[in-house]
PDB file of C-alpha atoms in Angstrom:
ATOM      1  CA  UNK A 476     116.349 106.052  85.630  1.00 72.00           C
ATOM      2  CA  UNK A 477     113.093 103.716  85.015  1.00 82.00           C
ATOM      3  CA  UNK A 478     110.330 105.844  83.790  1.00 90.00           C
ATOM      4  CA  UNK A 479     106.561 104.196  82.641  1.00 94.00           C
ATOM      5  CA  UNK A 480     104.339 105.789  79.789  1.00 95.00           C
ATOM      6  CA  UNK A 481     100.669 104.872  80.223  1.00 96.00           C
ATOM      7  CA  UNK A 482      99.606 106.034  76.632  1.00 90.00           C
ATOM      8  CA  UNK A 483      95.695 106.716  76.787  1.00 94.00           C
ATOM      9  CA  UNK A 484      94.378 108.744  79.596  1.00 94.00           C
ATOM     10  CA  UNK A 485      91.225 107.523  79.245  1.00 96.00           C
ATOM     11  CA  UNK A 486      89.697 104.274  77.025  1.00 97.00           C
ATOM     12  CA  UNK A 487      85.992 104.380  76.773  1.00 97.00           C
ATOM     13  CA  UNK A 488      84.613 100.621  75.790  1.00 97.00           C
ATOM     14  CA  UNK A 489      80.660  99.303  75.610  1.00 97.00           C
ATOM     15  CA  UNK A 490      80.662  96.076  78.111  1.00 97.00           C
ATOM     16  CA  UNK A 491      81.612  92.587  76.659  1.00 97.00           C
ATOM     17  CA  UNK A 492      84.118  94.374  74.152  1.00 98.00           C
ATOM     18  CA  UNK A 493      87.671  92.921  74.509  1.00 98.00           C
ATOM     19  CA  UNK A 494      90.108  95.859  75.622  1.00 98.00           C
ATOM     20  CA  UNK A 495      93.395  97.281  75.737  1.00 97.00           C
ATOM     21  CA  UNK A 496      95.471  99.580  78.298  1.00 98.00           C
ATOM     22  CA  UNK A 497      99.065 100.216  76.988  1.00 97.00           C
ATOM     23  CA  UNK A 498     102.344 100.967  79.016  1.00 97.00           C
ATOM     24  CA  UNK A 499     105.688 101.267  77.674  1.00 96.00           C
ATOM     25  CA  UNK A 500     108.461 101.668  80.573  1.00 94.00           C
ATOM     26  CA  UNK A 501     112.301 103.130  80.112  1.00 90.00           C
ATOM     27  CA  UNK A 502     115.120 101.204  82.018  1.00 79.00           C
ATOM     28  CA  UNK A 503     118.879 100.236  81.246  1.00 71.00           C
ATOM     29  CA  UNK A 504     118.180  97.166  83.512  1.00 76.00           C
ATOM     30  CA  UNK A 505     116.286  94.102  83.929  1.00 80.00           C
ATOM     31  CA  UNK A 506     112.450  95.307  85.326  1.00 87.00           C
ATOM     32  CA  UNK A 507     109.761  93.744  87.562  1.00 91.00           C
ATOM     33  CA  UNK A 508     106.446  95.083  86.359  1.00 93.00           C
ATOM     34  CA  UNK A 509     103.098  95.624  87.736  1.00 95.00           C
ATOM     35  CA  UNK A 510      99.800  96.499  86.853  1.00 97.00           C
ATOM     36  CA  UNK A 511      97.414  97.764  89.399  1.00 97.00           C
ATOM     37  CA  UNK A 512      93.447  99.004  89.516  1.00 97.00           C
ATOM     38  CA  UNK A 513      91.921 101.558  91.540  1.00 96.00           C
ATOM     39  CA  UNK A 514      88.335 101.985  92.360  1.00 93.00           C
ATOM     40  CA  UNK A 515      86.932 105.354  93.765  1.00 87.00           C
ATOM     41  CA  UNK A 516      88.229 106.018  97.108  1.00 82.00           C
ATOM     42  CA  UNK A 517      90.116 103.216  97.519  1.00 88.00           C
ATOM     43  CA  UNK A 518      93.819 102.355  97.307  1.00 92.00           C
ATOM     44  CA  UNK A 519      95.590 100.224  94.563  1.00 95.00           C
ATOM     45  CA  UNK A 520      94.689  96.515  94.460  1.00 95.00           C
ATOM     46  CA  UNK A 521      97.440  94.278  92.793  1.00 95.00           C
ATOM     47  CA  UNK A 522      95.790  93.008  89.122  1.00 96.00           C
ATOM     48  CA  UNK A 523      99.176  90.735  88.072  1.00 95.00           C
ATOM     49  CA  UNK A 524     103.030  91.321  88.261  1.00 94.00           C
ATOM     50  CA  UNK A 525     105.713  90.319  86.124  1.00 92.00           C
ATOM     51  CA  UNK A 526     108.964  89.018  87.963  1.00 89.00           C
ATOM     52  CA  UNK A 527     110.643  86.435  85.168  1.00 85.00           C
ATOM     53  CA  UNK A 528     109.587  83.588  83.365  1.00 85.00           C
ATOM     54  CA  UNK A 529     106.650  83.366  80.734  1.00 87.00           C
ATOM     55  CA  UNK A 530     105.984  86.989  79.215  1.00 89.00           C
ATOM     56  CA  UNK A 531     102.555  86.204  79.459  1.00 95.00           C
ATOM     57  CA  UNK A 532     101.160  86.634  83.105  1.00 96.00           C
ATOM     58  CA  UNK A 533      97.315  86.142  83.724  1.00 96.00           C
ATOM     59  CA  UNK A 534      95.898  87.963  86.692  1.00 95.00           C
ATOM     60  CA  UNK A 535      92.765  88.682  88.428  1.00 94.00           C
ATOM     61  CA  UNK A 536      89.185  89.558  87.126  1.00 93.00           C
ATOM     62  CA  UNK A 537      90.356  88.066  84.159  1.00 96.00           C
ATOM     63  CA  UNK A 538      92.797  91.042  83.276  1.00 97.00           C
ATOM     64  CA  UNK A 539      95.990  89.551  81.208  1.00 97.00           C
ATOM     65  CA  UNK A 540      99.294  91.090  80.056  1.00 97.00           C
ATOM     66  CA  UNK A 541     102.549  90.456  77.918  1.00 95.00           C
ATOM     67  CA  UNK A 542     105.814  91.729  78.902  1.00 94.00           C
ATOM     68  CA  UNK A 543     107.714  92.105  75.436  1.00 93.00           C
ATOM     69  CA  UNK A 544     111.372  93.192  76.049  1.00 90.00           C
ATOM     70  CA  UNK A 545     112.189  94.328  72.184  1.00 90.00           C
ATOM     71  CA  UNK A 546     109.201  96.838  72.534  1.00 92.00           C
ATOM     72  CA  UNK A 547     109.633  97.254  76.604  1.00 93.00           C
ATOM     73  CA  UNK A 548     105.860  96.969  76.840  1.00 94.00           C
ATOM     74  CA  UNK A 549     103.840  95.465  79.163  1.00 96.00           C
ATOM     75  CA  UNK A 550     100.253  96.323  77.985  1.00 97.00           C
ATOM     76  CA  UNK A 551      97.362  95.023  80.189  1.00 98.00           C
ATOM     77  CA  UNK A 552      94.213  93.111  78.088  1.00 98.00           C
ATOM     78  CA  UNK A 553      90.812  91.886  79.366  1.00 98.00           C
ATOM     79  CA  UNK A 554      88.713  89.675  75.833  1.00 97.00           C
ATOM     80  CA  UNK A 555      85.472  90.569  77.593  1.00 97.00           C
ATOM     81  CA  UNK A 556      84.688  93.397  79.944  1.00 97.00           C
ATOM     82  CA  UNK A 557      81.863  94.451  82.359  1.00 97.00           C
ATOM     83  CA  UNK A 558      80.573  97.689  83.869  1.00 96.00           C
ATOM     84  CA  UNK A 559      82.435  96.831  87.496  1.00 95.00           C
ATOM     85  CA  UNK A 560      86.294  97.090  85.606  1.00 97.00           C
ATOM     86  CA  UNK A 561      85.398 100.936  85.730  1.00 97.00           C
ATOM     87  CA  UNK A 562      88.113 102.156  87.008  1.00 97.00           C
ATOM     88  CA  UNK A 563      91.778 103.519  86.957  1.00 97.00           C
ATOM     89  CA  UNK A 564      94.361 101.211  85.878  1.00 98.00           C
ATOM     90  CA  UNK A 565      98.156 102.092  86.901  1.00 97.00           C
ATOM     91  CA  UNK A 566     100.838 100.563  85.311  1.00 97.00           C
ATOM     92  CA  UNK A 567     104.626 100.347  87.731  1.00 95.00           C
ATOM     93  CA  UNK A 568     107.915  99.445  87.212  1.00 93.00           C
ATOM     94  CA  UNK A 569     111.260  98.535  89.460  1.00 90.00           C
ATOM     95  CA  UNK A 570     114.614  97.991  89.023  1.00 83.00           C
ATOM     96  CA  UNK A 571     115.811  95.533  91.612  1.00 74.00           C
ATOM     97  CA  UNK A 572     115.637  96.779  95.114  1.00 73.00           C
ATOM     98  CA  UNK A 573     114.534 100.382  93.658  1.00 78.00           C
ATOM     99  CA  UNK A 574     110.808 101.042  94.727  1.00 85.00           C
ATOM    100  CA  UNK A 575     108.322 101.478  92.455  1.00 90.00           C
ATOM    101  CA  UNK A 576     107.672 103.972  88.932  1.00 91.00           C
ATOM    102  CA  UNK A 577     103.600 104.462  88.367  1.00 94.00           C
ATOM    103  CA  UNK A 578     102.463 105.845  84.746  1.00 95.00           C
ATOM    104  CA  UNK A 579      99.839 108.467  85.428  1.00 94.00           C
ATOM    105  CA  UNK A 580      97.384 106.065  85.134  1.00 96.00           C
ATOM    106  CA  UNK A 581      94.502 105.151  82.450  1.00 97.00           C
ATOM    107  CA  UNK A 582      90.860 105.253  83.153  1.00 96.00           C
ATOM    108  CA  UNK A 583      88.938 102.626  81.597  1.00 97.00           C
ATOM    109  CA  UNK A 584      85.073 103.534  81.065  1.00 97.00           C
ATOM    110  CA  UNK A 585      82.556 100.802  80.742  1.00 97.00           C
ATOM    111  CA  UNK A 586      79.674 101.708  79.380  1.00 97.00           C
ATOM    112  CA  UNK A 587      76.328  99.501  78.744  1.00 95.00           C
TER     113      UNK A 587
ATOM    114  CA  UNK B1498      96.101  88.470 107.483  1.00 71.00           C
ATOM    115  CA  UNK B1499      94.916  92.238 107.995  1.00 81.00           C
ATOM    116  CA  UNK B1500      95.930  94.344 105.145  1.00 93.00           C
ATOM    117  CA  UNK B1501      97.553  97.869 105.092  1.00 96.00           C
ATOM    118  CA  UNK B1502      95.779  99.753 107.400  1.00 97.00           C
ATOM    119  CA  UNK B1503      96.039 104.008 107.145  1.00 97.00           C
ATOM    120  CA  UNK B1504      94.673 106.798 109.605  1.00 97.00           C
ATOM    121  CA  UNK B1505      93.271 108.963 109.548  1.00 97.00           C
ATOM    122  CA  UNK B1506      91.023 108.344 106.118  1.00 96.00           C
ATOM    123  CA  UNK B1507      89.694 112.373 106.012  1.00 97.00           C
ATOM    124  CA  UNK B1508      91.016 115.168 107.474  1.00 96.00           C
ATOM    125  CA  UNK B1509      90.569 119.217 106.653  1.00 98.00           C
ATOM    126  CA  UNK B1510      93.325 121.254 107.801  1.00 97.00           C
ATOM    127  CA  UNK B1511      93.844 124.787 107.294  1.00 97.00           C
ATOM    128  CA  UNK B1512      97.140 126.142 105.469  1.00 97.00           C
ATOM    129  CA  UNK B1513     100.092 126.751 108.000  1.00 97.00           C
ATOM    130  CA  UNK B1514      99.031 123.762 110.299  1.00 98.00           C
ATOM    131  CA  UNK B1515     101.156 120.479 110.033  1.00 98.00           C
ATOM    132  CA  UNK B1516      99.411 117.324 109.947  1.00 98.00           C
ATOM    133  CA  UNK B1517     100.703 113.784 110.634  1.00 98.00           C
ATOM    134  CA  UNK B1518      99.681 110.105 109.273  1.00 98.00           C
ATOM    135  CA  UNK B1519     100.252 107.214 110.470  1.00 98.00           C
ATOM    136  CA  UNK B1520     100.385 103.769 108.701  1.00 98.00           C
ATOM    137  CA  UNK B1521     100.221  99.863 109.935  1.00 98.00           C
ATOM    138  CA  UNK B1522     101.917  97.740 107.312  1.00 97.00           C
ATOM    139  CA  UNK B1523     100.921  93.759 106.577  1.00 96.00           C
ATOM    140  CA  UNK B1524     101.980  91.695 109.581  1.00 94.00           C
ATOM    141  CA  UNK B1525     105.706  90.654 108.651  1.00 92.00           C
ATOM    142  CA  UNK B1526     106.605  93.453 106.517  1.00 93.00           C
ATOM    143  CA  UNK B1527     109.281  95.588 107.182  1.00 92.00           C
ATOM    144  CA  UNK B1528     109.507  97.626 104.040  1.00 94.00           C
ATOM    145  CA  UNK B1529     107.162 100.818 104.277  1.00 96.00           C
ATOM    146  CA  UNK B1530     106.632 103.309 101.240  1.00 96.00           C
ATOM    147  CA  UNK B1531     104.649 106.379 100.752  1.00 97.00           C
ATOM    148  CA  UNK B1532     102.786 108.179  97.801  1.00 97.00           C
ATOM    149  CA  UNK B1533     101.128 111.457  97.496  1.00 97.00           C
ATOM    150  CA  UNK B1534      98.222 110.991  94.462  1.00 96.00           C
ATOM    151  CA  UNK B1535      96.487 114.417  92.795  1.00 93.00           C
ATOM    152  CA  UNK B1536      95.013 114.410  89.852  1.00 88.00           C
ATOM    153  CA  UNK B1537      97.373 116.526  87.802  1.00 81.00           C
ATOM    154  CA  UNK B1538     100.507 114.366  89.233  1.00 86.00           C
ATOM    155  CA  UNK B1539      99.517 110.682  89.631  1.00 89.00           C
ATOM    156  CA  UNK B1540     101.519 108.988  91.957  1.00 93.00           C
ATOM    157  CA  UNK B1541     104.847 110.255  92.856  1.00 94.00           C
ATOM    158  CA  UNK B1542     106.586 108.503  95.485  1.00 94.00           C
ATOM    159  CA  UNK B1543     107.292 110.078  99.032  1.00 97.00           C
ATOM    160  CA  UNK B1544     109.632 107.894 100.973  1.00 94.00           C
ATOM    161  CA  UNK B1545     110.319 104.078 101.831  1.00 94.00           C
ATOM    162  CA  UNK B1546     111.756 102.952 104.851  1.00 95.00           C
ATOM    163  CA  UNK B1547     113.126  99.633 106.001  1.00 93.00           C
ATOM    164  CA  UNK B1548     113.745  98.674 109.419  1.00 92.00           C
ATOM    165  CA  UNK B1549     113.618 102.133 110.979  1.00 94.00           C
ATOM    166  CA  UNK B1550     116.248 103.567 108.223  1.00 95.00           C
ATOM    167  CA  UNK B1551     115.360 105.472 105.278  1.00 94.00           C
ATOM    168  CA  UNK B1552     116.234 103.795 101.823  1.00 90.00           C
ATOM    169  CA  UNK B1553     115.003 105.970  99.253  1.00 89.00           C
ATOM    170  CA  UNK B1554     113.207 109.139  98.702  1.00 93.00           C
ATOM    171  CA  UNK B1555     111.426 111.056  96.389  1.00 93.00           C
ATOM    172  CA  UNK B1556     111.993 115.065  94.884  1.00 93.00           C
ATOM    173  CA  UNK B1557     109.990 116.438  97.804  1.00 96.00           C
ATOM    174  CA  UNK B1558     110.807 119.651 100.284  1.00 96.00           C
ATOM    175  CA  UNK B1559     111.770 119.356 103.385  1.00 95.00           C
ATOM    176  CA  UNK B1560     108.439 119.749 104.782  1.00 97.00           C
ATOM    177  CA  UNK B1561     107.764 116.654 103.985  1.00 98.00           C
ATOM    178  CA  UNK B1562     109.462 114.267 106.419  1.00 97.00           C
ATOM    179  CA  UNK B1563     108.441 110.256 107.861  1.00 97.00           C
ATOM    180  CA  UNK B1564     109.826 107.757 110.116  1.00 97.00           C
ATOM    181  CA  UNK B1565     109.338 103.806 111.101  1.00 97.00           C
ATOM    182  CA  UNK B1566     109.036 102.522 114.395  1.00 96.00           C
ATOM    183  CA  UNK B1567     110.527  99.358 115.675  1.00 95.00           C
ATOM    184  CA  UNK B1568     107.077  97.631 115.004  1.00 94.00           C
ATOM    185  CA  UNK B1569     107.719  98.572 111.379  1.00 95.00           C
ATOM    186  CA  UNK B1570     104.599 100.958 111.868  1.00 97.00           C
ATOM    187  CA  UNK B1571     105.206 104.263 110.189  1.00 98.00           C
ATOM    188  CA  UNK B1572     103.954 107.958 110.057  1.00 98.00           C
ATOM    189  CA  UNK B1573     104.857 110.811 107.792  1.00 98.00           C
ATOM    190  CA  UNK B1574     104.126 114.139 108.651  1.00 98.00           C
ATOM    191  CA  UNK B1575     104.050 117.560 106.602  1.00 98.00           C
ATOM    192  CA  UNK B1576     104.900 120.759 108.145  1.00 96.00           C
ATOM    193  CA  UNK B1577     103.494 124.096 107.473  1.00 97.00           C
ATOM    194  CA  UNK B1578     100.185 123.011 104.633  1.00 97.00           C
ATOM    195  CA  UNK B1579     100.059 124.606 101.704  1.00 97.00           C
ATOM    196  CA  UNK B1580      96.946 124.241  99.168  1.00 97.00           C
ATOM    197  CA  UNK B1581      99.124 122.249  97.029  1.00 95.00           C
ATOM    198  CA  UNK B1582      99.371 119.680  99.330  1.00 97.00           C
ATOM    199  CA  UNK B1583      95.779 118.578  99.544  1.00 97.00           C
ATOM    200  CA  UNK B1584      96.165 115.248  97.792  1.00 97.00           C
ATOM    201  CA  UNK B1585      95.356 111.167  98.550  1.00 96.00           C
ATOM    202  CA  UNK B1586      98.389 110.047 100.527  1.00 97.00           C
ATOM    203  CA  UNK B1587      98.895 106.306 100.273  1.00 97.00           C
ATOM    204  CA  UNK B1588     101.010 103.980 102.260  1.00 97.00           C
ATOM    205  CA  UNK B1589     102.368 100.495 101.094  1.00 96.00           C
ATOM    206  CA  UNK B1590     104.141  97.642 102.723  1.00 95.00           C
ATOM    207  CA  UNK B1591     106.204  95.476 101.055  1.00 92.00           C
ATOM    208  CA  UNK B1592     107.860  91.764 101.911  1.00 85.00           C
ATOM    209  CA  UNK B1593     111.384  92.140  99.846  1.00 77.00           C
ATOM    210  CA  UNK B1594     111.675  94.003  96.745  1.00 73.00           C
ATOM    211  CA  UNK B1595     108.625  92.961  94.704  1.00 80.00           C
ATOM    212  CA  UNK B1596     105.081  94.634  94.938  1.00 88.00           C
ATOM    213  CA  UNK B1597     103.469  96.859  97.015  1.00 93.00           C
ATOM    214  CA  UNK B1598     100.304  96.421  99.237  1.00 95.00           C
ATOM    215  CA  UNK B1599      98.338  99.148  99.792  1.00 96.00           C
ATOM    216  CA  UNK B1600      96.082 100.870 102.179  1.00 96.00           C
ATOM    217  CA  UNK B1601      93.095 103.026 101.096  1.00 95.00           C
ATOM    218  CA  UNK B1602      94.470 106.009 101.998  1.00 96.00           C
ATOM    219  CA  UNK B1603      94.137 109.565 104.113  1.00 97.00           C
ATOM    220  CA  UNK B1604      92.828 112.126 102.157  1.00 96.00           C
ATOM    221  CA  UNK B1605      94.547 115.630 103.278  1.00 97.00           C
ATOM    222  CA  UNK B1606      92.235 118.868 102.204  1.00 97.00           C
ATOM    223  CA  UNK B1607      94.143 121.887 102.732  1.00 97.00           C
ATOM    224  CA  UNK B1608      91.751 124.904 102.936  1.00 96.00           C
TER     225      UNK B1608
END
């Protein structure tokens, strides 16, 4: 069964710093993987997806992320960030026609 | 295109009532999923449906049911509210088997 570990619960950053959210998944099969953000009473927006092709996938907002296989990570990077990419980041997985596997999510703090 | 689009956003409901939601996916899509978000759980996954029929489901009781009209519109419902139900209940449409769009969600308060 796919299974995603989102390994920080929280990551508290100043603005402009360059960041990191991690997710490692579990799966005997070949994934699709997603990364989505959440604002405050809002439902998950889409940030990037990876489907095949190049492990590195560039998204909105200028959010990033590498899929590596070996280390079946898929951790989400921004070089710079601002005060507005306060919010919760979800990482998903799915197995072909499964639906989707969400990490418990990482809330990403941007502070002046 | 109009997105996902969920109703109601709020409602307060009192434990023992039953309360139903109803969801309009992307025009086009006929794949239909739904999450239940609390803070201790994240997101665990409800139900999807495709064209009318069921195709997966998640490890929730009975009380929890949903269903898909020919329009591909959907609505779950949850039968006799307990506390631990009060949560952010999100529906998502999908074109194939790739991601999910979502709405913004009814919040449920079970007092």
């Amino acid at each position: 069964a796919q299974s995603v570990t989102q390994l920080d619960s929280q990551v508290p950053v100043f603005e402009e710093a360059p960041v990191e959210l991690r997710c490692n998944y579990s799966s005997s099969v070949s994934v699709y993987l997603f990364w989505y953000v959440q604002y405050p009473n809002q439902g998950l927006q889409l940030l990037l997806k990876y489907l095949s092709g190049s492990t590195l996938v560039k998204g909105i907002n200028g959010f990033e992320a590498e899929f590596n296989k070996s280390q079946t990570s898929f951790h989400l990077r921004k070089p710079s960030v601002h005060i507005s990419d306060t919010a919760e980041y979800f990482c998903a997985v799915s197995e072909g026609y499964s639906t989707l596997t969400f990490g418990k999510g990482t809330m990403l703090l941007v502070s002046p | 295109k109009a997105g996902v689009t969920q109703t109601p956003r709020y409602l307060i409901k009192t434990r023992g009532q039953q309360v139903t939601l109803s969801c309009s996916p992307i025009s086009g899509h006929r794949s239909v999923s739904w999450y239940q978000q609390t803070p201790g759980q994240g997101l665990q996954f409800l139900f999807e449906y495709f064209s009318e029929t069921q195709r997966n489901k998640g490890n929730f009781p009975g009380r929890f049911s949903g269903r898909q009209f020919s329009n591909s519109r959907s609505e779950m419902n949850v039968s006799t509210l307990e506390l631990g139900d009060s949560a952010l209940y999100l529906c998502a449409s999908r074109d194939g088997f790739r991601e999910l769009f979502f709405g913004e969600g009814s919040r449920l308060t079970v007092l």
